[in-house]
Coordinates of C-alpha atoms in Angstrom, one line a residue:
X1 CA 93.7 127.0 120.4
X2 CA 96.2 129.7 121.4
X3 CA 95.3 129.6 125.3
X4 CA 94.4 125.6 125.4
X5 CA 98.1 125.1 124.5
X6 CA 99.3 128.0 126.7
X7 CA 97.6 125.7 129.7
X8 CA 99.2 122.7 128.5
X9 CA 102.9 124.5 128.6
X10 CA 102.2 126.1 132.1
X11 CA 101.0 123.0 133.6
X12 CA 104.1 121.1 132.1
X13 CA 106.5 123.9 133.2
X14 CA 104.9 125.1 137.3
X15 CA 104.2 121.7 138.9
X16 CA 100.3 122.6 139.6
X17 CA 98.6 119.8 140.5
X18 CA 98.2 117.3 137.3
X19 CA 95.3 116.2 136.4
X20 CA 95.7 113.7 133.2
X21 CA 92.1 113.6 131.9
X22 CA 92.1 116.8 131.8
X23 CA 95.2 117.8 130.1
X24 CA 94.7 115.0 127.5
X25 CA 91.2 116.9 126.8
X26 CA 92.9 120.0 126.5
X27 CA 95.5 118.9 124.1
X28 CA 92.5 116.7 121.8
X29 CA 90.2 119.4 121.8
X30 CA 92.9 121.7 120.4
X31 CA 92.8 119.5 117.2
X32 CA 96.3 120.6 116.0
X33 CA 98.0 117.6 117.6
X34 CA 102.3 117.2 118.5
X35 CA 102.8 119.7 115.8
X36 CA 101.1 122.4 117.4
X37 CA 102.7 122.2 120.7
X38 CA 106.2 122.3 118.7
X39 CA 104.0 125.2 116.8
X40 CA 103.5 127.0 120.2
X41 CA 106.7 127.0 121.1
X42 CA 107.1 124.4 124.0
X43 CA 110.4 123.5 125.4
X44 CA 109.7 120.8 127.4
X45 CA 107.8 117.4 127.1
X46 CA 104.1 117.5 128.6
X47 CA 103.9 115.1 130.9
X48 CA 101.3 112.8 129.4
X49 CA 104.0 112.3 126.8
X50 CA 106.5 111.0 129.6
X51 CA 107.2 107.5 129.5
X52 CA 109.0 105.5 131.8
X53 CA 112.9 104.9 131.6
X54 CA 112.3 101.3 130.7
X55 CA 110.5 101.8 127.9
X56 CA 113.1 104.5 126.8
X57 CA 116.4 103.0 127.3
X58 CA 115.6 99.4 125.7
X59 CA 119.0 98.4 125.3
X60 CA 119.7 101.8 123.1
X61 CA 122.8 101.8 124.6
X62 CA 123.5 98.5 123.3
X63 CA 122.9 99.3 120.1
X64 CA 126.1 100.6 118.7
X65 CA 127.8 97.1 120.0
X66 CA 125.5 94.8 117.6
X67 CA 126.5 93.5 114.5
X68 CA 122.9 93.0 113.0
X69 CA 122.1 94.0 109.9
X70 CA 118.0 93.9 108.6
X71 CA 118.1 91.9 105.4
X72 CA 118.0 94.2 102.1
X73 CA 116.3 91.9 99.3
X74 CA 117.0 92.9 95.4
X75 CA 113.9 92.4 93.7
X76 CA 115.7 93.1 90.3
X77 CA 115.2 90.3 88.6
X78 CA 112.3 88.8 90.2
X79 CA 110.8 87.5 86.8
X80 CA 114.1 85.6 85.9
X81 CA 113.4 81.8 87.3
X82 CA 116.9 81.6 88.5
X83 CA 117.3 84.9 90.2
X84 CA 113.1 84.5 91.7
X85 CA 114.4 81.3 93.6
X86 CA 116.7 83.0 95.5
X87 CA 114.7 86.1 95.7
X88 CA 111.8 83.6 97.4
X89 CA 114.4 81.8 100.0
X90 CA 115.8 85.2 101.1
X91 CA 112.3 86.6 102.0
X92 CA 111.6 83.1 103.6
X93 CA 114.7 83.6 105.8
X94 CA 114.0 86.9 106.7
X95 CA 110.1 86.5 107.1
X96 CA 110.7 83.9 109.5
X97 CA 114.0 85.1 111.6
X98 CA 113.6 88.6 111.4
X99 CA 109.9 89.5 110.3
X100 CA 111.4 92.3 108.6
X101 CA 113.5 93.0 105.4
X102 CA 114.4 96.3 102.7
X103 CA 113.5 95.4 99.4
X104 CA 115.2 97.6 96.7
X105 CA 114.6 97.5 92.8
X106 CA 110.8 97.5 93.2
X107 CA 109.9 99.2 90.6
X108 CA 108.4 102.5 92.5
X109 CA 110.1 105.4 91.1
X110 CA 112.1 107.8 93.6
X111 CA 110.2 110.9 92.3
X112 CA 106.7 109.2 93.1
X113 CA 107.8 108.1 96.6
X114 CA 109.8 111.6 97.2
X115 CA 106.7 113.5 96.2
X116 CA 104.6 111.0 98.7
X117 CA 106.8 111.9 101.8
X118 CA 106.6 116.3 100.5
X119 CA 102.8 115.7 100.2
X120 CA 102.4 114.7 104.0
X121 CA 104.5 117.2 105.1
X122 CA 102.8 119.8 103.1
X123 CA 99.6 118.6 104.7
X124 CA 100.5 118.6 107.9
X125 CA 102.6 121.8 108.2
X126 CA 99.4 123.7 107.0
X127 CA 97.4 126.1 109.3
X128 CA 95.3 124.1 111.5
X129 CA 92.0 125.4 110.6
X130 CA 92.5 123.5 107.4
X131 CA 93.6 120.4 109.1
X132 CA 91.2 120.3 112.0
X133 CA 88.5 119.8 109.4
X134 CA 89.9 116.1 109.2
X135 CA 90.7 115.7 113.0
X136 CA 88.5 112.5 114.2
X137 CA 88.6 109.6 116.9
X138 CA 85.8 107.7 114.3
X139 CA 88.3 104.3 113.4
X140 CA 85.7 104.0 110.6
X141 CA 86.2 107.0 109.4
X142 CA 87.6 106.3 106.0
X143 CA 90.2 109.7 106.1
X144 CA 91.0 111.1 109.4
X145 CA 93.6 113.2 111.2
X146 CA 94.4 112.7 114.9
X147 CA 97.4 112.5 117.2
X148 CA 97.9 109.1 118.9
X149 CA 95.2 106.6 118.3
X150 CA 94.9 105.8 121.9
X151 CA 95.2 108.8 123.5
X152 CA 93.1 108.1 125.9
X153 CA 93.6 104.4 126.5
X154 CA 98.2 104.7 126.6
X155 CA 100.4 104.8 129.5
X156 CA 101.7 107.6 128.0
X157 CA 101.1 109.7 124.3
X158 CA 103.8 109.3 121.6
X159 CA 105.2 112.1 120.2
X160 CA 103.6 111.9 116.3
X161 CA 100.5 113.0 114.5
X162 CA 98.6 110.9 111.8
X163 CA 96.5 111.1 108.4
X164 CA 94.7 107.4 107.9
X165 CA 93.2 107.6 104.1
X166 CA 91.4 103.8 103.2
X167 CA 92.8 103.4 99.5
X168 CA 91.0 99.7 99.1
X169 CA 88.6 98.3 98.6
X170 CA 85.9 100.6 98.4
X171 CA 87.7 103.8 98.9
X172 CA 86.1 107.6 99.8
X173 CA 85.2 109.6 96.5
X174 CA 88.6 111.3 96.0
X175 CA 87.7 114.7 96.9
X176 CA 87.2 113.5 100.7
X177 CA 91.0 112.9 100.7
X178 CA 93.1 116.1 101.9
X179 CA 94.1 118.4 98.7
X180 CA 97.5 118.9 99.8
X181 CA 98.1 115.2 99.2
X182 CA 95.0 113.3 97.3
X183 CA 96.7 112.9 93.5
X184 CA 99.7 111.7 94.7
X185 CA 98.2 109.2 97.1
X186 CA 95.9 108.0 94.3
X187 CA 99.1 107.5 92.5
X188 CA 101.2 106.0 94.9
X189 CA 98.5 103.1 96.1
X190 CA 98.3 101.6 92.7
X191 CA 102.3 101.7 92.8
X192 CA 102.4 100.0 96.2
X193 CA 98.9 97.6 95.1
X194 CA 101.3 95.6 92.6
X195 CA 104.4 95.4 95.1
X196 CA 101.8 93.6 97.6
X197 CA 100.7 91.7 94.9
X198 CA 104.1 90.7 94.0
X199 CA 105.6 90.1 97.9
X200 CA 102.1 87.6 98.9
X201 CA 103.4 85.6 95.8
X202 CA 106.8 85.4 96.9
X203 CA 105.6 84.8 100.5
X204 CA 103.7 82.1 99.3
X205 CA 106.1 80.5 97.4
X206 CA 108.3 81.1 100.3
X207 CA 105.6 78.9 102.4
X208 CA 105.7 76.0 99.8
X209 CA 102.5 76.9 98.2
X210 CA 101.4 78.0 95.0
X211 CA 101.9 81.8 94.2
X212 CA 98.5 83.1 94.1
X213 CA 98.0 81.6 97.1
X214 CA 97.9 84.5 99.8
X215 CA 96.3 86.9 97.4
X216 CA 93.5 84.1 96.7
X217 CA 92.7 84.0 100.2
X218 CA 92.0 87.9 100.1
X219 CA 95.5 89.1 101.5
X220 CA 96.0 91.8 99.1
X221 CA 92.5 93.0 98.9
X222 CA 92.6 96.3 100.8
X223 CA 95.0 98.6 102.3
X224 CA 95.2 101.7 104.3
X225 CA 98.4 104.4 104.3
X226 CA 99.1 105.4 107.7
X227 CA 101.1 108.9 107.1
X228 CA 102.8 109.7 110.2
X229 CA 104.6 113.2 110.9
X230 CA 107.0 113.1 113.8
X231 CA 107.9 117.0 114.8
X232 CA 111.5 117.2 116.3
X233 CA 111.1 116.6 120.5
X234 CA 112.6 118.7 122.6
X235 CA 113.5 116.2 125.0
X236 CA 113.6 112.8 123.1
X237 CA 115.3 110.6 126.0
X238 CA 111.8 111.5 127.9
X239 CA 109.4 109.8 125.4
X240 CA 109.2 107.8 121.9
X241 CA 108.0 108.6 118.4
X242 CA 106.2 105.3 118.4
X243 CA 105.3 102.9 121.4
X244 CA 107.2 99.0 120.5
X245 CA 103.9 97.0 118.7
X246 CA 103.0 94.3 116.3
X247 CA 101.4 95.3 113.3
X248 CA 97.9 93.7 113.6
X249 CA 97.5 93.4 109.8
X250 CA 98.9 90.7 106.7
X251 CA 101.9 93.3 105.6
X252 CA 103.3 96.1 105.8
X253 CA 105.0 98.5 103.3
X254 CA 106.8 101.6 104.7
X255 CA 108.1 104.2 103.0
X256 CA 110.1 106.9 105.4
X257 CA 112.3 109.9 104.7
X258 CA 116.1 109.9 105.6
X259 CA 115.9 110.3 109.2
X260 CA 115.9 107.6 111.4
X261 CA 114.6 106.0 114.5
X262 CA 112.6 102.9 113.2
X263 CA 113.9 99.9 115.1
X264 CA 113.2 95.9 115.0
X265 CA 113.8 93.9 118.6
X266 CA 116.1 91.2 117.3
X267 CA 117.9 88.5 119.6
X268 CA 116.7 90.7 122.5
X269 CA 118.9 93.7 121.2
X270 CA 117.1 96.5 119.4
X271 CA 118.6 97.4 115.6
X272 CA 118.2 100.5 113.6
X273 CA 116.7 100.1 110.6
X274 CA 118.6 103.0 108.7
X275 CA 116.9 104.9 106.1
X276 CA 118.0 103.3 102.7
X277 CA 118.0 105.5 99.4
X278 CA 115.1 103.7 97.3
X279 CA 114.1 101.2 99.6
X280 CA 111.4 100.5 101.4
X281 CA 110.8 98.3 104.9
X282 CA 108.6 95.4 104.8
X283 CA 107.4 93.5 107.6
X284 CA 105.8 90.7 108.8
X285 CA 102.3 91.5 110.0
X286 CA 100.3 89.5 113.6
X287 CA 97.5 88.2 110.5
X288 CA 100.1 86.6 108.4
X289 CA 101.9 85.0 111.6
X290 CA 98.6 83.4 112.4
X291 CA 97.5 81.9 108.7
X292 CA 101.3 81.1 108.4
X293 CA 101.0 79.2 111.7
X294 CA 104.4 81.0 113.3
X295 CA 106.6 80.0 109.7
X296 CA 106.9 83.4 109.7
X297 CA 106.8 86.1 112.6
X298 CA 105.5 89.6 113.3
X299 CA 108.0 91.2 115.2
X300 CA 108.1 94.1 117.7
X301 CA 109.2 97.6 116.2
X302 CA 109.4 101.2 117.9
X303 CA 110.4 104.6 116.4
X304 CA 112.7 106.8 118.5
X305 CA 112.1 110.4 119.5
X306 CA 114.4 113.1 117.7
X307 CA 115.9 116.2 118.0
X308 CA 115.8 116.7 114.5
X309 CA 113.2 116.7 112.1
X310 CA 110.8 116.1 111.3
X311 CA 110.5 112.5 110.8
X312 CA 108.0 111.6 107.9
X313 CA 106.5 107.8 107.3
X314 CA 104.2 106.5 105.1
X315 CA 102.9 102.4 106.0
X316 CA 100.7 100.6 103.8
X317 CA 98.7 98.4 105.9
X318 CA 97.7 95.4 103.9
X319 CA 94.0 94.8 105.7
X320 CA 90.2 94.8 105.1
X321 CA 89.0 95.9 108.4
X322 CA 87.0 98.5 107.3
X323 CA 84.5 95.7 105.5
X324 CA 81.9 94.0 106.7
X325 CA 83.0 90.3 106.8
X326 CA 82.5 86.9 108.8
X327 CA 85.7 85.5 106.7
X328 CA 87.4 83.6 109.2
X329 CA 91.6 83.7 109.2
X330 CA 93.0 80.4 110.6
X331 CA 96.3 78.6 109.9
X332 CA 96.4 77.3 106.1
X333 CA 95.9 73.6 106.0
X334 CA 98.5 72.9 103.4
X335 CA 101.1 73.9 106.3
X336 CA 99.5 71.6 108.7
X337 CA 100.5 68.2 109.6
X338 CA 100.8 65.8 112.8
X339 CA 103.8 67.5 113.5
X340 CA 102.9 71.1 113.0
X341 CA 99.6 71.3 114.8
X342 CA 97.4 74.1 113.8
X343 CA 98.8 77.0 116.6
X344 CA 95.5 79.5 116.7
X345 CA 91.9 79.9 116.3
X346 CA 90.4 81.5 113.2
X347 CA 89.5 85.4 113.4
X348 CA 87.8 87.7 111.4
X349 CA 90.0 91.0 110.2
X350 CA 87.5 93.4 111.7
X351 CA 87.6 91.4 115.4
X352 CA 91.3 91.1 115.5
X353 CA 91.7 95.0 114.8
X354 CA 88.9 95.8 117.0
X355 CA 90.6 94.2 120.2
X356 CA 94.1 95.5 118.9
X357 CA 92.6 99.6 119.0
X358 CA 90.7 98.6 121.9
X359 CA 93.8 97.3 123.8
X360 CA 95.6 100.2 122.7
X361 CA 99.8 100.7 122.7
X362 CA 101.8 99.3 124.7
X363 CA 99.2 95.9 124.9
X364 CA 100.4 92.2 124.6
X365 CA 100.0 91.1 121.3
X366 CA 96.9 89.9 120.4
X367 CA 97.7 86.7 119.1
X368 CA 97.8 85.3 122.2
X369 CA 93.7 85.4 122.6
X370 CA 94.3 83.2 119.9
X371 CA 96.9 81.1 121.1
X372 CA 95.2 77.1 121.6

């Protein structure tokens, strides 16, 4: 692994002639992903990390002259009738102007979510020969380990690694998931299992319809933690943390340690979303905007390279894609009328996440295959 990263680092630093296939092979085949370059002592940004100053900048510089806040929703009181009411038309609001809100009060204690973030960094910062034994580019592998999904398909790599553990349905026996981090990610998915359960009735209601609604139509049914480790980058203005995307799932729950990067694109300006003690972001994902017929909208996110860190995430994808199914996801009737046209074509889960990891980041969004 030594030399492999040593060629990587000489070829970043000398100008010899660059040859992208290659150094992308080099860097895979090393298995230890962004954290063993930082590992190896690099000081510069490998040029198959190097994106282009448009997709950089993105209005960063405008940032510190918005006013826009992402909506932070008390669920406190969710079971008092009163207090639910305006719990449901706050989500509402912010499902369908911002696809993205903070929800606080939700009943996941701070020592189970501080122990989730510690777990993933004590996974990842342990020698690679323990981690390379989950390194993979199988996306139906049930619990794998790789850096950059699309590595081979991206303009250019992003600079974070990634554990992918399937928690439901039909999980891996338990002792496939990685020790440093399998009790407490057993733990925390049953924690996070009710909070979906609770937000797709509050969507629901949000929509009009009746509460067990989303999570009749199979919504909640399975889920996938995406625990993403983002080594502090020696030269952040050069690259990003996370290309800007759609989630291509019904919703997302993220958990993330205190420093920053995650931003929403709002009114064409792009807004921190500031770590929050206790909360956790929820947003809007591609699935949900098609069943919900646009009332609500997934909307573009990035994550910002950073001197510091690392940067430490944990996002529950609510999806099924690893199961077999011909279930078909098309706008919901009920929110159909002469007026409100149905706005896409049905899909199954597994075809719409197919195209999305075949497309790979940055693609358009691919709702609009679906778009009639």
């Amino acid at each position: 692994m030594t030399s492999s990263l040593q060629q990587i680092m000489a070829s970043t630093g000398n100008g010899l002639d660059y040859d992208k296939e290659q150094e992308l092979k080099t860097f895979d085949d090393t298995k230890a992903g962004v954290k063993g370059l930082v590992d190896s002592g690099i000081q510069s940004v490998p040029k198959f990390f190097v994106a282009s100053s448009e997709e950089t900048c993105n209005e960063k510089s405008d940032l510190r002259h918005t006013h826009f806040n992402v909506p932070i929703i008390d669920l406190r009181d969710i079971d008092k009738v009163g207090a639910r009411c305006e719990i449901v038309k706050e989500i509402g609001i912010a499902s369908s102007t911002w696809g993205f809100f903070q929800v606080v009060n939700h009943d996941i204690p701070q020592d189970i979510a501080d122990e989730v973030i510690e777990s993933i960094q004590r996974f990842n910062e342990q020698p690679n020969h323990v981690k390379e034994k989950f390194y993979s580019r199988d996306k139906m592998k049930k619990v794998r380990f790789n850096s950059n999904f699309d590595l081979y398909k991206a303009r250019f790599a992003n600079w974070r690694d990634t554990l992918s553990c399937l928690m439901a349905p039909n999980p891996p026996p338990p002792e496939e998931y990685p020790e440093a981090c399998r009790e407490i990610l057993l733990k925390f998915s049953k924690y996070v299992t009710k909070l979906g359960q609770d937000l797709f009735k509050l969507l629901s209601e949000a929509l009009g319809l009746n509460s067990n609604h989303l999570t009749n139509m199979g919504c909640a049914d399975g889920h996938v933690f995406y625990c993403h480790y983002y080594p502090a980058c020696p030269e952040p203005n050069l690259t990003l943390g996370h290309t800007k995307h759609r989630d291509p799932d019904f919703l997302t729950i993220l958990l993330q340690n205190q420093i920053g990067g995650l931003q929403v694109l709002h009114d064409n300006h792009w807004v921190n979303i500031p770590p929050v003690e206790g909360a956790l972001v929820v947003n809007v994902g591609e699935l949900l905007q098609v069943i919900s017929n646009d009332k609500f909208k997934a909307a573009e996110h990035q994550v910002l390279a950073n001197c510091a860190g690392p940067r430490l995430s944990v996002a529950c994808f609510f999806t099924t894609h690893f199961e077999p199914s011909e279930k078909l996801f098309s706008p919901i009737e009920e929110l159909l009328s002469d007026d409100s046209p149905p706005l896409y074509r049905g899909t199954t889960v597994k075809a719409y996440i197919d195209f999305f990891a075949s497309a790979g980041l940055p693609a358009y969004s691919s709702l609009t295959r679906l778009r009639l």
